[in-house]
PDB file of C-alpha atoms in Angstrom:
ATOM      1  CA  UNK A 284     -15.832  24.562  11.901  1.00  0.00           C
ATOM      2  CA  UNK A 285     -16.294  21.136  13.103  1.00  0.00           C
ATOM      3  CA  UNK A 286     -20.302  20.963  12.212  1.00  0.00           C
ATOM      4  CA  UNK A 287     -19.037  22.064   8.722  1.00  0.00           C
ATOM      5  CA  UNK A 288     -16.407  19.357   8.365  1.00  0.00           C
ATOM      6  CA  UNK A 289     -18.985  16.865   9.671  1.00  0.00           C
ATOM      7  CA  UNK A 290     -21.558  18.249   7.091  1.00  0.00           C
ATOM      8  CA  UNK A 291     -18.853  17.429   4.337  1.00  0.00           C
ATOM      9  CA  UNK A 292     -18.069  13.653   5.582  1.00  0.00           C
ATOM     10  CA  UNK A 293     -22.079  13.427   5.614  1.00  0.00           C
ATOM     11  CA  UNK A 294     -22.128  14.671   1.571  1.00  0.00           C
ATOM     12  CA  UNK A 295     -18.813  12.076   0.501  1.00  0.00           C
ATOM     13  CA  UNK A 296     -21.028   9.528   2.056  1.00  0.00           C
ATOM     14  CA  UNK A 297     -23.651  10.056   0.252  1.00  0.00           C
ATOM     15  CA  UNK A 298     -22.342  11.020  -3.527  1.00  0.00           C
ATOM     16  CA  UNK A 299     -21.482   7.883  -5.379  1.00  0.00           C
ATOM     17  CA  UNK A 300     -19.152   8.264  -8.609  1.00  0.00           C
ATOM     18  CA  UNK A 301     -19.980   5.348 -10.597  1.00  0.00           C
ATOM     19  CA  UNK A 302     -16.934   4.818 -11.697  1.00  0.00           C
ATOM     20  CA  UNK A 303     -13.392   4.756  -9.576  1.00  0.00           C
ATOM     21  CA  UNK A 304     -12.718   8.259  -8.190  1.00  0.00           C
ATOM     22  CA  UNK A 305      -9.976   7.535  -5.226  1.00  0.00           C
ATOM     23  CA  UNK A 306      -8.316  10.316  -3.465  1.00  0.00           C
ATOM     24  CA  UNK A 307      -5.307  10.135  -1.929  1.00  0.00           C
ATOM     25  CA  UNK A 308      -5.867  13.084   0.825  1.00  0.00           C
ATOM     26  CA  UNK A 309      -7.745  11.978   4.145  1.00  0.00           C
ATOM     27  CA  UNK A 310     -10.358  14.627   5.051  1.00  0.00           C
ATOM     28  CA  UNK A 311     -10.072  14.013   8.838  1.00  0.00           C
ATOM     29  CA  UNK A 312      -9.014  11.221  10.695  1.00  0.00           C
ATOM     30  CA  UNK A 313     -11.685   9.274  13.428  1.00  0.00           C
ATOM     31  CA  UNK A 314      -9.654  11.732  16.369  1.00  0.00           C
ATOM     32  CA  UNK A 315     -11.533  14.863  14.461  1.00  0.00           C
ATOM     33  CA  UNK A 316     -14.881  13.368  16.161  1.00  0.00           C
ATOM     34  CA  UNK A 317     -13.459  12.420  19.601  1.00  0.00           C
ATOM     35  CA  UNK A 318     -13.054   8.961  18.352  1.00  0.00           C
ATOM     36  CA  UNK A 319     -10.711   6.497  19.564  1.00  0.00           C
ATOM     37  CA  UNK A 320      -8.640   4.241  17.231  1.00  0.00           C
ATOM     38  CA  UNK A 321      -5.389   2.562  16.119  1.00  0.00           C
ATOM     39  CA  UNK A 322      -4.070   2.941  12.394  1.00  0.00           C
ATOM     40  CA  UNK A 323      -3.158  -0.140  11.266  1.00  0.00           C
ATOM     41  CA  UNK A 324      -0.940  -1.667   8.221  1.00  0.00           C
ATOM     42  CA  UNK A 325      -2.891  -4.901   6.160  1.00  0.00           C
ATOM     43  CA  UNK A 326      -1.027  -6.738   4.185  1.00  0.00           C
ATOM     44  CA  UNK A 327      -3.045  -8.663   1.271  1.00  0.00           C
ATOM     45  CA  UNK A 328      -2.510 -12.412  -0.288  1.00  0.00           C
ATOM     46  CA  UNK A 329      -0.778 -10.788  -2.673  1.00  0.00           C
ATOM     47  CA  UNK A 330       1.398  -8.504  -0.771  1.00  0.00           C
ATOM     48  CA  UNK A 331      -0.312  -5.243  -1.094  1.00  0.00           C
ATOM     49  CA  UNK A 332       0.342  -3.027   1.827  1.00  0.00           C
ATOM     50  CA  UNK A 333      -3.332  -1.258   2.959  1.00  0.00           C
ATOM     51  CA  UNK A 334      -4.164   0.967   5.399  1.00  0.00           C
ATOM     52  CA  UNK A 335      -6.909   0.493   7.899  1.00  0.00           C
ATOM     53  CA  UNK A 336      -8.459   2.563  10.961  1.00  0.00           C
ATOM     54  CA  UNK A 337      -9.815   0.456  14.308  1.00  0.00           C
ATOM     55  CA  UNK A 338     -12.221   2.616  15.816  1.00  0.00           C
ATOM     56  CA  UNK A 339     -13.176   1.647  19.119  1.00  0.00           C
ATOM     57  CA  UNK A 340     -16.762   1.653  20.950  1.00  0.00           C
ATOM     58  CA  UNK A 341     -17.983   5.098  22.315  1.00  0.00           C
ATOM     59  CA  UNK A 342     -16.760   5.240  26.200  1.00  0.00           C
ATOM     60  CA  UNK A 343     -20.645   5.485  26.908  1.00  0.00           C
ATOM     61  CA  UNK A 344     -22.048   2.901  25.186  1.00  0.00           C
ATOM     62  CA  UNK A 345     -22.331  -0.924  25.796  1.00  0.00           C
ATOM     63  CA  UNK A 346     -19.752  -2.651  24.038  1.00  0.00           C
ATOM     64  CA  UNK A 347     -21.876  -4.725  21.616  1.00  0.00           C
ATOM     65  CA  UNK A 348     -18.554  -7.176  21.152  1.00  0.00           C
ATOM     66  CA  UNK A 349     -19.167  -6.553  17.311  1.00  0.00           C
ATOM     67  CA  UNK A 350     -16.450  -5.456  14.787  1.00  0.00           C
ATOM     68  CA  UNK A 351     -18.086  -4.129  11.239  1.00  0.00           C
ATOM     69  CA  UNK A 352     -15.273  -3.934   8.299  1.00  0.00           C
ATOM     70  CA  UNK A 353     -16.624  -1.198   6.444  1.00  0.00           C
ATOM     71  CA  UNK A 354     -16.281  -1.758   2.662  1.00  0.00           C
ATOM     72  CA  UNK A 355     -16.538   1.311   1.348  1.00  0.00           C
ATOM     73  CA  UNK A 356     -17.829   2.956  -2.145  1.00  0.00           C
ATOM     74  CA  UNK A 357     -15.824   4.052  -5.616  1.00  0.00           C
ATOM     75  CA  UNK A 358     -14.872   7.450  -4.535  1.00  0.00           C
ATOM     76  CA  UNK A 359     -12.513   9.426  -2.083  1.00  0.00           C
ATOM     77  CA  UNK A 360     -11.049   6.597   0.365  1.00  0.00           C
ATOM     78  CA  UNK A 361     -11.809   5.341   4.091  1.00  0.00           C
ATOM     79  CA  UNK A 362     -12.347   9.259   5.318  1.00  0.00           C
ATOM     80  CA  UNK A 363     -15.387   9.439   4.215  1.00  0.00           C
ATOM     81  CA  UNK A 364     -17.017   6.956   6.455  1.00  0.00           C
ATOM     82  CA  UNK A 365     -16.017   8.308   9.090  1.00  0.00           C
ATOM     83  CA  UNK A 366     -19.523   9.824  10.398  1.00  0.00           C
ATOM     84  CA  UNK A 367     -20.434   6.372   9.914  1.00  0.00           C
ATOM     85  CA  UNK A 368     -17.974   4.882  12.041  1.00  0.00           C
ATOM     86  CA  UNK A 369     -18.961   7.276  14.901  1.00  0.00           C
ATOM     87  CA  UNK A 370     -22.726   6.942  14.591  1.00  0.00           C
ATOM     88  CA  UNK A 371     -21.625   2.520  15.155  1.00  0.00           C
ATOM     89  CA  UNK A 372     -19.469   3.390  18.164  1.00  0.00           C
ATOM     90  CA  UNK A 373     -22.281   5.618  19.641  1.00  0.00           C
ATOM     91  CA  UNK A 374     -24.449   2.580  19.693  1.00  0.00           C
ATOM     92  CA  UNK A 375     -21.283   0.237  21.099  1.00  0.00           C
ATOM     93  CA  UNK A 376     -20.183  -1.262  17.465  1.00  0.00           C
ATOM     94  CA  UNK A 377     -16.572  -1.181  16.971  1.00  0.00           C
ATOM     95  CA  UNK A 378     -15.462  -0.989  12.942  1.00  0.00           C
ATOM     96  CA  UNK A 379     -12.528  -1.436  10.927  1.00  0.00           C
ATOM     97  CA  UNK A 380     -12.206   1.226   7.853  1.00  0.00           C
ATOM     98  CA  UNK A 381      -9.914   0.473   4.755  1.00  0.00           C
ATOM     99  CA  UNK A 382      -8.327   2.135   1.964  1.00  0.00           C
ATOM    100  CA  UNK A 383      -8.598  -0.342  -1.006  1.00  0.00           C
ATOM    101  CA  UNK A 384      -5.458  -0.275  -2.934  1.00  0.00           C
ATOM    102  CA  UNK A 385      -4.713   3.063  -4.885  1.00  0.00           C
ATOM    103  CA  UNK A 386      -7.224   4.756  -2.220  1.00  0.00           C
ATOM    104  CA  UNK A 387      -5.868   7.004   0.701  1.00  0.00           C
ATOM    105  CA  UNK A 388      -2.730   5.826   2.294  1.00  0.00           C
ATOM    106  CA  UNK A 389      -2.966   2.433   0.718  1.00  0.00           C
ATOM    107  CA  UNK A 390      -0.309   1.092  -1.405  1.00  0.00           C
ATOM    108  CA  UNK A 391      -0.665   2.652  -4.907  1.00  0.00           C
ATOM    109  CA  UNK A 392      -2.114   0.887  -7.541  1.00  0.00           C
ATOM    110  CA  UNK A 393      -3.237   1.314 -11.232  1.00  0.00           C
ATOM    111  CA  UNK A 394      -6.788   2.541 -11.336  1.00  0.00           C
ATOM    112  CA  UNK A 395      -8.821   3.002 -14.873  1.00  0.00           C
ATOM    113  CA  UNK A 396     -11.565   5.577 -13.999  1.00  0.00           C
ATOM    114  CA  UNK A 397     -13.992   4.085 -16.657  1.00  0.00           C
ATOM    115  CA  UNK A 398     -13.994   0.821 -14.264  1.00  0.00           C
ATOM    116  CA  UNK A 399     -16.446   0.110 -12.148  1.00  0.00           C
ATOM    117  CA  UNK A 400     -14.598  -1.956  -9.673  1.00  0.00           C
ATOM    118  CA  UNK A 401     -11.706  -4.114  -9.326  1.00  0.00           C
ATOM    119  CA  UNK A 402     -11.565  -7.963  -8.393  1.00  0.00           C
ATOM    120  CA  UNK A 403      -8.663  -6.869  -6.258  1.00  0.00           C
ATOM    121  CA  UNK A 404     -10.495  -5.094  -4.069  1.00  0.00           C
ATOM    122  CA  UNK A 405     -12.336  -8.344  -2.826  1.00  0.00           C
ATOM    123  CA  UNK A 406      -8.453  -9.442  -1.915  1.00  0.00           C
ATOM    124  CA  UNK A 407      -8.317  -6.068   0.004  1.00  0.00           C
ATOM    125  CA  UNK A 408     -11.708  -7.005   1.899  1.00  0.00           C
ATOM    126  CA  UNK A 409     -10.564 -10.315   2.969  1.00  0.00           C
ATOM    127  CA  UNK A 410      -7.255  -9.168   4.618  1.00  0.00           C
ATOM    128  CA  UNK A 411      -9.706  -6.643   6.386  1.00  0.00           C
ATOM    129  CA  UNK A 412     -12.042  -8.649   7.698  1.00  0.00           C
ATOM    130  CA  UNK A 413      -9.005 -11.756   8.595  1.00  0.00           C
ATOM    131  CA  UNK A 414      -7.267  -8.732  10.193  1.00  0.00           C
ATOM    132  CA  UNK A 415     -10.211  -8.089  12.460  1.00  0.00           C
ATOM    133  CA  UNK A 416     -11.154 -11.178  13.452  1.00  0.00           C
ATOM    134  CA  UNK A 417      -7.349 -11.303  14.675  1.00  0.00           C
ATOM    135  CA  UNK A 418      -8.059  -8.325  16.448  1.00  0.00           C
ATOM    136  CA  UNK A 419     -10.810  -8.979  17.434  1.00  0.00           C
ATOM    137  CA  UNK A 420     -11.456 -13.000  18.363  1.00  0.00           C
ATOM    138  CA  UNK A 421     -14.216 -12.823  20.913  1.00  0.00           C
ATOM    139  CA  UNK A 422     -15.904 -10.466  18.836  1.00  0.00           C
ATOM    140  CA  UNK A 423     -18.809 -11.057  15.520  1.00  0.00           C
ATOM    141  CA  UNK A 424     -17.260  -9.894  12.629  1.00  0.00           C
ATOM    142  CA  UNK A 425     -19.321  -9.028   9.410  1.00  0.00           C
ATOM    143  CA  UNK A 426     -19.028  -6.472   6.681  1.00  0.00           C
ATOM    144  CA  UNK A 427     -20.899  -3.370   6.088  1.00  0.00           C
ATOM    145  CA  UNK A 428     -20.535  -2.645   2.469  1.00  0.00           C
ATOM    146  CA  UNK A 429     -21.879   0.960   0.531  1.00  0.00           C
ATOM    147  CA  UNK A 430     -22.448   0.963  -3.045  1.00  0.00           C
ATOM    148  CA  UNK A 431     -19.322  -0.361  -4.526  1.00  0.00           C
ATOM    149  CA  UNK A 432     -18.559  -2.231  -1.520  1.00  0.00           C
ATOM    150  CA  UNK A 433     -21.711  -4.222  -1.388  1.00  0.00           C
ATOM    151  CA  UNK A 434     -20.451  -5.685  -4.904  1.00  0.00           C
ATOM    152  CA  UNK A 435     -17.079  -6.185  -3.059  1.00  0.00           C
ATOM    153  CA  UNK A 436     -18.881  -7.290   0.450  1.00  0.00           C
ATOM    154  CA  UNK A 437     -21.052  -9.647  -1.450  1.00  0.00           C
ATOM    155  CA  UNK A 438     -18.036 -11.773  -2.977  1.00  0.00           C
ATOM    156  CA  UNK A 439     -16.654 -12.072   0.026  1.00  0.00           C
ATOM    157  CA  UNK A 440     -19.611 -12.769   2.370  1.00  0.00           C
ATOM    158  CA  UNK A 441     -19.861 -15.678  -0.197  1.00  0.00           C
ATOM    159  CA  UNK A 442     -16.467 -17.192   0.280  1.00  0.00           C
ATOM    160  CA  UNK A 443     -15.301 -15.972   3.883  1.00  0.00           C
ATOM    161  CA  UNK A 444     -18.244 -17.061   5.802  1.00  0.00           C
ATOM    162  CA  UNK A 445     -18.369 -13.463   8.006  1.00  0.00           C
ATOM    163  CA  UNK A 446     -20.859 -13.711  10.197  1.00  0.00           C
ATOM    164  CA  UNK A 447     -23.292 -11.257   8.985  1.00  0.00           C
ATOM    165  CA  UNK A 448     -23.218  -8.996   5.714  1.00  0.00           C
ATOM    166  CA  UNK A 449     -25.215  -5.620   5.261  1.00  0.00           C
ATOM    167  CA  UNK A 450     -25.403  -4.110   1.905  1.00  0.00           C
ATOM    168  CA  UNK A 451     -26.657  -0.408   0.988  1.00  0.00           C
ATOM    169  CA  UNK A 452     -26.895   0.480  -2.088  1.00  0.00           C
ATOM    170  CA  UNK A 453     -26.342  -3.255  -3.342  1.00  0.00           C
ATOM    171  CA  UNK A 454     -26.094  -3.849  -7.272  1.00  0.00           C
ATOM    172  CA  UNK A 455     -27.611  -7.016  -8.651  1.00  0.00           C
ATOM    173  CA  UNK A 456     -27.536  -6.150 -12.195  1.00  0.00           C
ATOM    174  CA  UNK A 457     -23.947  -5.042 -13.485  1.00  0.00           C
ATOM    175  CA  UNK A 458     -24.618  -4.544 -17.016  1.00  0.00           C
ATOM    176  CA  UNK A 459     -27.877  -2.996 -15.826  1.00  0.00           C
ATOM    177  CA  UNK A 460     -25.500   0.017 -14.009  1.00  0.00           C
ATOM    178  CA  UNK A 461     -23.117  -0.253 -17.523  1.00  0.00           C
ATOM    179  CA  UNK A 462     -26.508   0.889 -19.151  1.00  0.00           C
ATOM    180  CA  UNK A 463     -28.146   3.384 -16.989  1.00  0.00           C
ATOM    181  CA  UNK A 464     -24.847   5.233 -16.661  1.00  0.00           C
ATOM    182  CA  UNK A 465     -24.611   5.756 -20.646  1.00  0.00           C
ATOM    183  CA  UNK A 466     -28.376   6.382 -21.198  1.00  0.00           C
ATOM    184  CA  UNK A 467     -28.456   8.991 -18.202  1.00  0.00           C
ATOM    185  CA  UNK A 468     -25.437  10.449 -17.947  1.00  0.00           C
ATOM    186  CA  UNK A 469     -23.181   8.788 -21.349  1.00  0.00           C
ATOM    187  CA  UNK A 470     -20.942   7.588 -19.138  1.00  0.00           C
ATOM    188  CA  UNK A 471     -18.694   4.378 -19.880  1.00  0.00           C
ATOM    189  CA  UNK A 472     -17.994   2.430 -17.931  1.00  0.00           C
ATOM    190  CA  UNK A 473     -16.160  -0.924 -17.813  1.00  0.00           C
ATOM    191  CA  UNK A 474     -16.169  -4.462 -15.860  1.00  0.00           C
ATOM    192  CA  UNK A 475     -13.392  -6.794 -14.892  1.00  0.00           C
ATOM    193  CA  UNK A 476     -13.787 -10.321 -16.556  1.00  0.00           C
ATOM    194  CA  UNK A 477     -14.450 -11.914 -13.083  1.00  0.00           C
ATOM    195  CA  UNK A 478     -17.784 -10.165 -13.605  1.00  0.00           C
ATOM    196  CA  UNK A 479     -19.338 -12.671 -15.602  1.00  0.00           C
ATOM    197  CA  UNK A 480     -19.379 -14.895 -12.193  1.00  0.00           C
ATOM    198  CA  UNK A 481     -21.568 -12.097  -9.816  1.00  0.00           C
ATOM    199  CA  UNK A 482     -24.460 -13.536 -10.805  1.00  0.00           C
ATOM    200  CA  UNK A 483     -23.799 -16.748  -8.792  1.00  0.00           C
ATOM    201  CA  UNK A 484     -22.164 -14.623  -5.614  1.00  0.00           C
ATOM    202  CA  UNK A 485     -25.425 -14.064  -4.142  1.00  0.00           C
ATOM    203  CA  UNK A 486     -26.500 -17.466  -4.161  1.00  0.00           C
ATOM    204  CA  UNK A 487     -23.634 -18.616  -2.383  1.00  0.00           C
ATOM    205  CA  UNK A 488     -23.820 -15.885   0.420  1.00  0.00           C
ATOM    206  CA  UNK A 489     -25.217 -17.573   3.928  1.00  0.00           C
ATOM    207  CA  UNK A 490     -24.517 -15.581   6.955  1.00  0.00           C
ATOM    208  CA  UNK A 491     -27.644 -13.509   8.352  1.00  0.00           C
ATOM    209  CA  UNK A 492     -27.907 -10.575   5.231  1.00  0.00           C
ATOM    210  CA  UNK A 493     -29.674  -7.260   5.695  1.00  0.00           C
ATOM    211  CA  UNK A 494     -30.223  -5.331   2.188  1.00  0.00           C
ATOM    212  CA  UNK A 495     -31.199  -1.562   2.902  1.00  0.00           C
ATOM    213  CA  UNK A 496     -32.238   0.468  -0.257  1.00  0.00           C
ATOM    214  CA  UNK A 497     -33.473   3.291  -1.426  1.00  0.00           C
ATOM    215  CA  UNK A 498     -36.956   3.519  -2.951  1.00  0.00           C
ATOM    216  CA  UNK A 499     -35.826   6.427  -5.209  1.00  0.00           C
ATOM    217  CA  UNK A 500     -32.627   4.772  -5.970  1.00  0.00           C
ATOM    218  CA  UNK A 501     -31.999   4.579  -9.946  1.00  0.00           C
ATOM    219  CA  UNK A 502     -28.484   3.390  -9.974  1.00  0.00           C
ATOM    220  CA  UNK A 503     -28.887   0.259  -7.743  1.00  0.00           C
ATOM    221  CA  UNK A 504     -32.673  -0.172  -7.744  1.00  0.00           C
ATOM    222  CA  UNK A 505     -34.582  -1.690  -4.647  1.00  0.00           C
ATOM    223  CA  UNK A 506     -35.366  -4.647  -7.227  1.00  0.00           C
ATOM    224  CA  UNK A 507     -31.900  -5.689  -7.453  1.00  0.00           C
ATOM    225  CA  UNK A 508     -32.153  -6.039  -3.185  1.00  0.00           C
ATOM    226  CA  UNK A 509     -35.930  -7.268  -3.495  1.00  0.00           C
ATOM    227  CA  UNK A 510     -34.473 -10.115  -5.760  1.00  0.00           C
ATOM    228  CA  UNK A 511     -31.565 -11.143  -3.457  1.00  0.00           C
ATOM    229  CA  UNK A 512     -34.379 -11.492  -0.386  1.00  0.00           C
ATOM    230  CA  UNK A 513     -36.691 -13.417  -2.838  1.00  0.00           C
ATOM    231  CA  UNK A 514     -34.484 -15.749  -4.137  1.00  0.00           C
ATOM    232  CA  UNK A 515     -33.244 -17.021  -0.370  1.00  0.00           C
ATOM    233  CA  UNK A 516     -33.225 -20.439   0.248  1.00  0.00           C
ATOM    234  CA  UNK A 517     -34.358 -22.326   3.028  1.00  0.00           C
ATOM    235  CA  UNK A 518     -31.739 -21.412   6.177  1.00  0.00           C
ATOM    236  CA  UNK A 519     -30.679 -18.129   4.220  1.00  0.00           C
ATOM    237  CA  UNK A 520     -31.649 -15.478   6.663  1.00  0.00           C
ATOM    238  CA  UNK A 521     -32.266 -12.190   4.378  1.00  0.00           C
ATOM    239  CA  UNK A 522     -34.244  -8.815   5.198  1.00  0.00           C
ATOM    240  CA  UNK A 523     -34.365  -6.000   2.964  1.00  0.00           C
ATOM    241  CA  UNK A 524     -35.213  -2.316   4.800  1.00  0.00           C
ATOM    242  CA  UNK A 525     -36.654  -0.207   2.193  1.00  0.00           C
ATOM    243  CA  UNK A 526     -35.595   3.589   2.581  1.00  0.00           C
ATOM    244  CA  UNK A 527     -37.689   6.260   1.445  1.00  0.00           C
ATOM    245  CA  UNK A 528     -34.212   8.233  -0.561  1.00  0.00           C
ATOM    246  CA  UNK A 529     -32.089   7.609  -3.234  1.00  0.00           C
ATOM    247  CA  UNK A 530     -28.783   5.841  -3.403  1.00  0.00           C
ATOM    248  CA  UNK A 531     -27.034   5.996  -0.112  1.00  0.00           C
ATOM    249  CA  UNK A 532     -29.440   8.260   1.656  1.00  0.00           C
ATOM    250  CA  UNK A 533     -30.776   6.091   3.935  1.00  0.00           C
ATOM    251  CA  UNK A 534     -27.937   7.338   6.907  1.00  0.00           C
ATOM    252  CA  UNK A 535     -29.005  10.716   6.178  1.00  0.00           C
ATOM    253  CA  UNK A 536     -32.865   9.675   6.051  1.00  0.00           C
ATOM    254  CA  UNK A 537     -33.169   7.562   9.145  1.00  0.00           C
ATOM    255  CA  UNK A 538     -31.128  10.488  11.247  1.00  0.00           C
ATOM    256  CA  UNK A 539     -33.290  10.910  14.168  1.00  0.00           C
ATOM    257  CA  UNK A 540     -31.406  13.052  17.403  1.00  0.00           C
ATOM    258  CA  UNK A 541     -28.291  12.111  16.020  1.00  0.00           C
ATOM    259  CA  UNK A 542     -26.723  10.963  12.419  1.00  0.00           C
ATOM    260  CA  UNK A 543     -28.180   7.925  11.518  1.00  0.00           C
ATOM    261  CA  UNK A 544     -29.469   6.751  14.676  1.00  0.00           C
ATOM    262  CA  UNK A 545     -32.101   5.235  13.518  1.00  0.00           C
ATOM    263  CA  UNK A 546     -30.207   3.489  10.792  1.00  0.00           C
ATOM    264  CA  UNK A 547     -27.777   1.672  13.430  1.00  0.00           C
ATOM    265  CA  UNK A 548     -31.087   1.051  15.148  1.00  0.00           C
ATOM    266  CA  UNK A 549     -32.569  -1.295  12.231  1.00  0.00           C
ATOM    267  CA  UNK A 550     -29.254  -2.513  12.268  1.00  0.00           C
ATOM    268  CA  UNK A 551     -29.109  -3.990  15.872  1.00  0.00           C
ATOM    269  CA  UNK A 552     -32.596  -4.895  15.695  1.00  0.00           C
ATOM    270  CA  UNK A 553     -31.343  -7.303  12.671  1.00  0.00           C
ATOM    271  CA  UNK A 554     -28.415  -8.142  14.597  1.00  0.00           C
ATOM    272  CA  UNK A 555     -30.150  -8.950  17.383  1.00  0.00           C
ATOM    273  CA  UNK A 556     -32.366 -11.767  15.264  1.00  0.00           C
ATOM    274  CA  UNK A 557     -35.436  -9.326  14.862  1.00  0.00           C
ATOM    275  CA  UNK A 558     -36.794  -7.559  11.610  1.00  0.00           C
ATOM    276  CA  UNK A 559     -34.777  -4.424  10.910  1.00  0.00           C
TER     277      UNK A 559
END
């Protein structure tokens, strides 16, 4: 039973919506996988009550005195990183998972399912990642952001100065997404005005940024990561880790004894100052 519920948190990890899909139901909680953790209650700028999971470093690992706020994608809510969470406390990394508001346990919120993402959910980020740091004050703090959340982790890398930012899955090109999803599948889907400023957001991002993506990724194409690395100016520290998979596969691909192992492995390497 448990290797089927932790085949299921692999799959949520690893389907992307493309467009907002929350759900309010938790499919486990960190506990299900031995983990240990405290739920928490955020509470934004503007007053939105979020829910959050601090997950601890395995008992058996060296406590890398690193918190990751995991900013998750645009489906299901903070359960479904929760194989992530345990493959970053194997390897000593504590993290802090969210429920964006209308996700999970979070406070409800309007949610069009034609949008892409919400501006709001940068607000939610930076109560996160304030929240761990106050947890957390001898600790790095950075962001981990999947799909959606590299959009999200990207805005706020750029105006909360965490001290690193990795992206998977990382979209460049909004209107670029807008397209593929009606060509491909004729989906619509929709920005928020505050779109027309991503372009700059990348620009503006300086802490240490690792972009891992897929090669076979057609949603968020390793161009859109290839760019960000390229365009890095002097004292901008970027890396991109090319995956051989599609959009958010590279967990599942660089799973070597245990789930993605060797994925938290380029990880510290980057951490650590080296090339992922």
């Amino acid at each position: 039973m448990i290797r089927l519920l932790l085949l299921c948190l692999m799959l949520l990890v690893v389907v992307p919506a493309f467009a907002l899909r929350p759900v309010a139901a938790w499919w486990a909680k960190p506990d299900t996988l031995g983990l240990k953790y405290q739920q928490l209650e955020i509470t934004t700028a503007d007053h939105v009550k979020l829910t959050a999971w601090l997950i601890e470093p395995s008992a058996k690992a060296t406590d890398q005195h690193t918190t990751m706020v995991v900013a998750g994608g645009d489906a299901y809510n903070m359960s479904s990183n929760i194989y992530t969470a345990w493959a970053l406390a194997d390897a000593g990394y504590r993290s802090l998972l969210f429920d964006y508001r209308g996700f999970g346990h979070s406070q409800a919120f309007a949610i069009d399912p034609q949008r892409l993402y919400y501006e709001e959910f940068a607000t939610d980020l930076r109560a996160a990642l304030a929240e761990a740091r106050r947890l957390q004050p001898r600790d790095r703090v950075g962001i981990l952001g999947l799909s959606m959340g590299g959009i999200i982790g990207s805005r706020v890398g750029a105006s909360d100065k965490p001290d690193f930012l990795i992206t998977e899955g990382y979209a460049g090109n909004l209107p670029a997404i807008v397209a593929y999803q009606k060509a491909a599948h004729n989906k619509t889907l929709t920005l928020p005005a505050g779109a027309a400023t991503y372009p700059r957001v990348a620009a503006r991002v300086h802490c240490p940024w690792l972009l891992i993506a897929g090669t076979q990724d057609k949603n968020t194409p390793l161009a859109d990561s290839a760019a960000v690395v390229k365009a890095a100016r002097r004292r901008q520290r970027r890396q991109l880790l090319a995956v051989d998979c599609g959009h958010l596969g590279a967990q599942d691909k660089l799973t070597e004894k245990f789930f993605a192992e060797g994925y938290v492995q380029a990880i510290s390497r980057f951490l650590a100052g080296g090339e992922a």
